[in-house]
PDB file of C-alpha atoms in Angstrom:
ATOM      1  CA  MET A   1      16.081 -20.050 -18.171  1.00 65.00           C
ATOM      2  CA  PRO A   2      14.004 -18.108 -15.643  1.00 70.00           C
ATOM      3  CA  PRO A   3      10.531 -16.981 -16.673  1.00 74.00           C
ATOM      4  CA  GLN A   4      10.240 -13.505 -18.113  1.00 77.00           C
ATOM      5  CA  VAL A   5       8.696 -10.766 -16.039  1.00 77.00           C
ATOM      6  CA  HIS A   6       6.491  -8.155 -17.664  1.00 76.00           C
ATOM      7  CA  LEU A   7       5.419  -5.067 -15.800  1.00 82.00           C
ATOM      8  CA  GLN A   8       2.167  -3.386 -16.668  1.00 85.00           C
ATOM      9  CA  MET A   9       0.449  -0.413 -15.099  1.00 90.00           C
ATOM     10  CA  ALA A  10      -3.242  -1.128 -14.659  1.00 93.00           C
ATOM     11  CA  ASP A  11      -6.263  -0.493 -12.480  1.00 96.00           C
ATOM     12  CA  ALA A  12      -6.111  -3.102  -9.705  1.00 96.00           C
ATOM     13  CA  THR A  13      -9.911  -3.289  -9.665  1.00 97.00           C
ATOM     14  CA  GLN A  14     -10.088  -4.138 -13.399  1.00 97.00           C
ATOM     15  CA  LEU A  15      -7.052  -6.191 -14.309  1.00 97.00           C
ATOM     16  CA  PRO A  16      -6.428  -6.494 -18.076  1.00 96.00           C
ATOM     17  CA  TYR A  17      -5.898 -10.267 -17.939  1.00 96.00           C
ATOM     18  CA  GLY A  18      -8.025 -13.292 -18.623  1.00 97.00           C
ATOM     19  CA  ASP A  19      -9.504 -15.554 -16.006  1.00 98.00           C
ATOM     20  CA  ARG A  20      -7.241 -18.076 -14.280  1.00 97.00           C
ATOM     21  CA  CYS A  21      -4.016 -17.123 -16.048  1.00 95.00           C
ATOM     22  CA  PHE A  22      -1.501 -16.714 -13.185  1.00 94.00           C
ATOM     23  CA  ASP A  23       0.044 -19.185 -10.779  1.00 94.00           C
ATOM     24  CA  VAL A  24       1.020 -16.431  -8.340  1.00 94.00           C
ATOM     25  CA  VAL A  25      -0.124 -12.866  -7.701  1.00 95.00           C
ATOM     26  CA  ILE A  26       1.906 -10.600  -5.435  1.00 95.00           C
ATOM     27  CA  THR A  27       0.953  -7.261  -3.936  1.00 96.00           C
ATOM     28  CA  VAL A  28       3.280  -5.337  -1.632  1.00 94.00           C
ATOM     29  CA  HIS A  29       2.322  -2.206   0.297  1.00 92.00           C
ATOM     30  CA  VAL A  30      -0.568  -1.329  -1.983  1.00 94.00           C
ATOM     31  CA  LEU A  31      -3.977  -2.413  -0.627  1.00 96.00           C
ATOM     32  CA  HIS A  32      -3.913   0.319   2.025  1.00 93.00           C
ATOM     33  CA  LEU A  33      -3.973   2.806  -0.881  1.00 93.00           C
ATOM     34  CA  ILE A  34      -6.886   1.307  -2.851  1.00 96.00           C
ATOM     35  CA  ARG A  35     -10.367   2.468  -1.835  1.00 94.00           C
ATOM     36  CA  GLU A  36     -12.037  -0.525  -3.536  1.00 97.00           C
ATOM     37  CA  TRP A  37      -9.575  -3.023  -2.080  1.00 97.00           C
ATOM     38  CA  GLN A  38     -12.208  -5.802  -1.927  1.00 98.00           C
ATOM     39  CA  GLN A  39     -12.691  -5.474  -5.697  1.00 98.00           C
ATOM     40  CA  ALA A  40      -8.916  -5.630  -6.166  1.00 98.00           C
ATOM     41  CA  ILE A  41      -8.838  -8.898  -4.215  1.00 98.00           C
ATOM     42  CA  ALA A  42     -11.768 -10.192  -6.296  1.00 97.00           C
ATOM     43  CA  GLU A  43      -9.712  -9.448  -9.414  1.00 97.00           C
ATOM     44  CA  ILE A  44      -6.725 -11.250  -7.925  1.00 97.00           C
ATOM     45  CA  ARG A  45      -8.922 -14.272  -7.279  1.00 96.00           C
ATOM     46  CA  ARG A  46     -10.291 -14.078 -10.834  1.00 97.00           C
ATOM     47  CA  VAL A  47      -6.862 -14.122 -12.491  1.00 97.00           C
ATOM     48  CA  LEU A  48      -5.382 -16.840 -10.244  1.00 96.00           C
ATOM     49  CA  LYS A  49      -5.350 -20.384 -11.537  1.00 96.00           C
ATOM     50  CA  PRO A  50      -7.081 -22.965  -9.339  1.00 93.00           C
ATOM     51  CA  SER A  51      -4.881 -23.543  -6.285  1.00 88.00           C
ATOM     52  CA  GLY A  52      -2.783 -20.504  -7.254  1.00 94.00           C
ATOM     53  CA  VAL A  53      -1.101 -18.491  -4.539  1.00 96.00           C
ATOM     54  CA  TYR A  54      -1.755 -14.906  -3.537  1.00 97.00           C
ATOM     55  CA  LEU A  55       1.139 -13.294  -1.667  1.00 96.00           C
ATOM     56  CA  TYR A  56       0.127 -10.181   0.236  1.00 97.00           C
ATOM     57  CA  GLY A  57       3.192  -8.323   1.535  1.00 95.00           C
ATOM     58  CA  TYR A  58       3.158  -5.617   4.142  1.00 91.00           C
ATOM     59  CA  GLY A  59       5.528  -4.153   6.655  1.00 84.00           C
ATOM     60  CA  GLY A  60       5.295  -3.173  10.203  1.00 72.00           C
ATOM     61  CA  ARG A  61       7.323  -1.512  12.862  1.00 66.00           C
ATOM     62  CA  VAL A  62       7.774  -3.599  15.948  1.00 61.00           C
ATOM     63  CA  THR A  63       9.147  -0.632  17.862  1.00 62.00           C
ATOM     64  CA  SER A  64      10.118   2.700  16.459  1.00 74.00           C
ATOM     65  CA  ALA A  65      10.588   6.321  17.337  1.00 76.00           C
ATOM     66  CA  ARG A  66       8.339   6.989  14.360  1.00 81.00           C
ATOM     67  CA  HIS A  67       5.446   5.861  16.537  1.00 84.00           C
ATOM     68  CA  SER A  68       5.773   8.996  18.685  1.00 88.00           C
ATOM     69  CA  PHE A  69       5.772  11.107  15.495  1.00 91.00           C
ATOM     70  CA  GLU A  70       2.660   9.289  14.243  1.00 90.00           C
ATOM     71  CA  LEU A  71       0.814   9.869  17.519  1.00 92.00           C
ATOM     72  CA  ARG A  72       1.759  13.536  17.628  1.00 95.00           C
ATOM     73  CA  TRP A  73       0.841  14.003  13.927  1.00 95.00           C
ATOM     74  CA  ALA A  74      -2.609  12.484  14.500  1.00 94.00           C
ATOM     75  CA  GLN A  75      -3.121  14.636  17.591  1.00 96.00           C
ATOM     76  CA  ILE A  76      -2.154  17.817  15.730  1.00 97.00           C
ATOM     77  CA  LEU A  77      -4.493  17.024  12.840  1.00 97.00           C
ATOM     78  CA  ALA A  78      -7.341  16.373  15.291  1.00 97.00           C
ATOM     79  CA  GLU A  79      -6.633  19.695  17.039  1.00 97.00           C
ATOM     80  CA  LEU A  80      -6.905  21.381  13.634  1.00 97.00           C
ATOM     81  CA  GLY A  81     -10.243  19.657  12.995  1.00 96.00           C
ATOM     82  CA  PHE A  82      -9.011  17.222  10.348  1.00 96.00           C
ATOM     83  CA  GLU A  83      -9.622  13.496  10.643  1.00 91.00           C
ATOM     84  CA  PRO A  84      -7.641  11.494   8.065  1.00 86.00           C
ATOM     85  CA  GLN A  85      -9.710   8.751   6.499  1.00 84.00           C
ATOM     86  CA  GLN A  86      -8.325   5.288   5.906  1.00 84.00           C
ATOM     87  CA  VAL A  87      -8.358   4.788   2.159  1.00 90.00           C
ATOM     88  CA  GLY A  88      -7.811   1.060   1.799  1.00 93.00           C
ATOM     89  CA  ALA A  89      -7.351  -1.891   4.096  1.00 95.00           C
ATOM     90  CA  ASN A  90      -4.911  -2.739   6.831  1.00 92.00           C
ATOM     91  CA  ALA A  91      -3.370  -6.193   7.152  1.00 93.00           C
ATOM     92  CA  GLU A  92      -5.984  -7.449   9.616  1.00 94.00           C
ATOM     93  CA  GLN A  93      -8.827  -6.431   7.293  1.00 96.00           C
ATOM     94  CA  VAL A  94      -7.185  -8.106   4.304  1.00 97.00           C
ATOM     95  CA  GLU A  95      -6.590 -11.318   6.236  1.00 96.00           C
ATOM     96  CA  ALA A  96     -10.172 -11.424   7.567  1.00 96.00           C
ATOM     97  CA  PHE A  97     -11.563 -10.779   4.074  1.00 97.00           C
ATOM     98  CA  LEU A  98      -9.445 -13.520   2.476  1.00 96.00           C
ATOM     99  CA  TRP A  99     -10.450 -16.091   5.079  1.00 95.00           C
ATOM    100  CA  ALA A 100     -14.135 -15.079   4.802  1.00 95.00           C
ATOM    101  CA  GLN A 101     -13.866 -15.625   1.036  1.00 93.00           C
ATOM    102  CA  GLY A 102     -12.681 -19.191   1.595  1.00 93.00           C
ATOM    103  CA  ALA A 103      -8.938 -18.734   1.242  1.00 95.00           C
ATOM    104  CA  HIS A 104      -6.601 -20.563   3.552  1.00 94.00           C
ATOM    105  CA  GLY A 105      -2.929 -20.109   4.236  1.00 93.00           C
ATOM    106  CA  GLN A 106      -0.452 -18.698   6.650  1.00 94.00           C
ATOM    107  CA  GLN A 107       1.343 -15.568   7.722  1.00 92.00           C
ATOM    108  CA  VAL A 108       5.125 -15.549   7.404  1.00 94.00           C
ATOM    109  CA  THR A 109       7.643 -13.058   8.717  1.00 94.00           C
ATOM    110  CA  ALA A 110       9.960 -12.747   5.737  1.00 92.00           C
ATOM    111  CA  ALA A 111      12.488 -10.388   7.324  1.00 94.00           C
ATOM    112  CA  GLU A 112      13.219  -8.471  10.509  1.00 92.00           C
ATOM    113  CA  TRP A 113      15.809  -5.724  10.808  1.00 90.00           C
ATOM    114  CA  GLN A 114      17.028  -2.832  12.887  1.00 90.00           C
ATOM    115  CA  THR A 115      16.379   0.661  11.592  1.00 86.00           C
ATOM    116  CA  THR A 116      18.352   3.777  12.374  1.00 88.00           C
ATOM    117  CA  PHE A 117      17.640   7.310  11.283  1.00 87.00           C
ATOM    118  CA  THR A 118      18.063  10.777  12.667  1.00 92.00           C
ATOM    119  CA  ALA A 119      15.251  12.731  14.247  1.00 93.00           C
ATOM    120  CA  GLN A 120      15.742  15.391  11.547  1.00 96.00           C
ATOM    121  CA  ALA A 121      15.391  12.816   8.752  1.00 94.00           C
ATOM    122  CA  LEU A 122      12.163  11.532  10.270  1.00 92.00           C
ATOM    123  CA  PHE A 123      10.721  15.043  10.574  1.00 96.00           C
ATOM    124  CA  GLU A 124      11.671  15.757   6.947  1.00 96.00           C
ATOM    125  CA  GLN A 125       9.727  12.693   5.792  1.00 94.00           C
ATOM    126  CA  TYR A 126       6.609  14.218   7.336  1.00 95.00           C
ATOM    127  CA  ALA A 127       7.396  17.665   5.904  1.00 97.00           C
ATOM    128  CA  GLN A 128       7.772  16.136   2.412  1.00 97.00           C
ATOM    129  CA  ARG A 129       4.472  14.198   2.659  1.00 95.00           C
ATOM    130  CA  CYS A 130       6.227  10.858   2.317  1.00 92.00           C
ATOM    131  CA  TYR A 131       3.578   9.055   4.377  1.00 86.00           C
ATOM    132  CA  SER A 132       0.146   8.312   2.968  1.00 86.00           C
ATOM    133  CA  SER A 133      -1.416   9.690   6.171  1.00 83.00           C
ATOM    134  CA  SER A 134      -0.604  13.188   4.892  1.00 90.00           C
ATOM    135  CA  TRP A 135      -1.669  12.856   1.263  1.00 90.00           C
ATOM    136  CA  SER A 136      -5.321  13.816   1.788  1.00 91.00           C
ATOM    137  CA  VAL A 137      -4.612  16.694   4.165  1.00 96.00           C
ATOM    138  CA  PRO A 138      -5.578  20.011   2.518  1.00 96.00           C
ATOM    139  CA  GLU A 139      -2.594  22.294   1.967  1.00 97.00           C
ATOM    140  CA  ALA A 140      -3.628  24.988   4.472  1.00 97.00           C
ATOM    141  CA  ILE A 141      -4.158  22.419   7.225  1.00 97.00           C
ATOM    142  CA  PHE A 142      -0.958  20.610   6.257  1.00 98.00           C
ATOM    143  CA  GLN A 143       1.106  23.805   6.566  1.00 98.00           C
ATOM    144  CA  ALA A 144      -0.357  24.579   9.998  1.00 98.00           C
ATOM    145  CA  ALA A 145       0.124  20.961  11.109  1.00 98.00           C
ATOM    146  CA  ILE A 146       3.706  20.717   9.918  1.00 98.00           C
ATOM    147  CA  ALA A 147       4.552  23.982  11.741  1.00 98.00           C
ATOM    148  CA  ARG A 148       3.153  22.489  14.970  1.00 98.00           C
ATOM    149  CA  LEU A 149       4.956  19.208  14.356  1.00 98.00           C
ATOM    150  CA  GLN A 150       8.198  21.112  13.826  1.00 98.00           C
ATOM    151  CA  ALA A 151       7.768  22.969  17.119  1.00 98.00           C
ATOM    152  CA  TRP A 152       7.081  19.657  18.919  1.00 97.00           C
ATOM    153  CA  PHE A 153      10.034  18.048  17.140  1.00 95.00           C
ATOM    154  CA  GLN A 154      12.403  20.845  18.191  1.00 96.00           C
ATOM    155  CA  ASP A 155      11.214  20.649  21.817  1.00 96.00           C
ATOM    156  CA  THR A 156      11.346  16.852  21.927  1.00 95.00           C
ATOM    157  CA  TYR A 157      14.627  16.428  20.066  1.00 94.00           C
ATOM    158  CA  PRO A 158      16.942  19.356  20.930  1.00 95.00           C
ATOM    159  CA  ASN A 159      19.656  17.534  18.976  1.00 96.00           C
ATOM    160  CA  PRO A 160      18.117  17.031  15.518  1.00 95.00           C
ATOM    161  CA  ASN A 161      20.942  14.632  14.637  1.00 95.00           C
ATOM    162  CA  ALA A 162      20.020  12.272  17.472  1.00 92.00           C
ATOM    163  CA  VAL A 163      19.993   8.719  16.168  1.00 91.00           C
ATOM    164  CA  LEU A 164      16.658   6.963  16.596  1.00 89.00           C
ATOM    165  CA  LEU A 165      16.493   3.195  16.689  1.00 87.00           C
ATOM    166  CA  GLY A 166      13.700   0.894  15.718  1.00 85.00           C
ATOM    167  CA  GLU A 167      12.839  -2.646  14.739  1.00 86.00           C
ATOM    168  CA  SER A 168      10.889  -3.416  11.594  1.00 87.00           C
ATOM    169  CA  ARG A 169       9.543  -6.503   9.949  1.00 90.00           C
ATOM    170  CA  PHE A 170       8.225  -7.448   6.536  1.00 93.00           C
ATOM    171  CA  GLN A 171       5.411  -9.949   6.542  1.00 94.00           C
ATOM    172  CA  MET A 172       3.754 -11.996   3.843  1.00 95.00           C
ATOM    173  CA  LEU A 173       0.328 -13.530   3.957  1.00 96.00           C
ATOM    174  CA  LEU A 174       0.311 -16.633   1.727  1.00 96.00           C
ATOM    175  CA  ALA A 175      -3.244 -17.411   0.648  1.00 97.00           C
ATOM    176  CA  ARG A 176      -4.751 -20.112  -1.572  1.00 95.00           C
ATOM    177  CA  TYR A 177      -8.318 -20.508  -2.671  1.00 86.00           C
ATOM    178  CA  PRO A 178      -9.700 -24.048  -2.830  1.00 80.00           C
TER     179      PRO A 178
END
């Protein structure tokens, strides 16, 4: 019989578990959203059993048309005087922090795949604030920025149903503390 899984919503910087009670802790696409990400990792270390494994999962685009949208979005925000602040950590920061804390392990590419989407669908993801890069943008600036992005999008992609291709990968950092 497989072990039972229990889900619990909690503050990642103050986990409601005792010390050294888990064999494995997994986070996926979350540390970039946590301002006190170092404290979250300290909590992960606290709840891991000795020689337990921390699996840090994150994704990345190898190549993607979304990159041109990201660059244009950042440029528009800068033109409007808004500089988005990184909230949490990127993969390189997490890896450096883990190794500095004495963890050891390896990085594994768990999956690679082709992505396809239309230019219109990609624009709509920006317009609907699907990406964390837009969450902190004040509404007035967001509305002005999305209008400029739409104008750029319409000039760049005269056929909004054009299919855009990309390559993505999902990576895991497997870390153990001595």
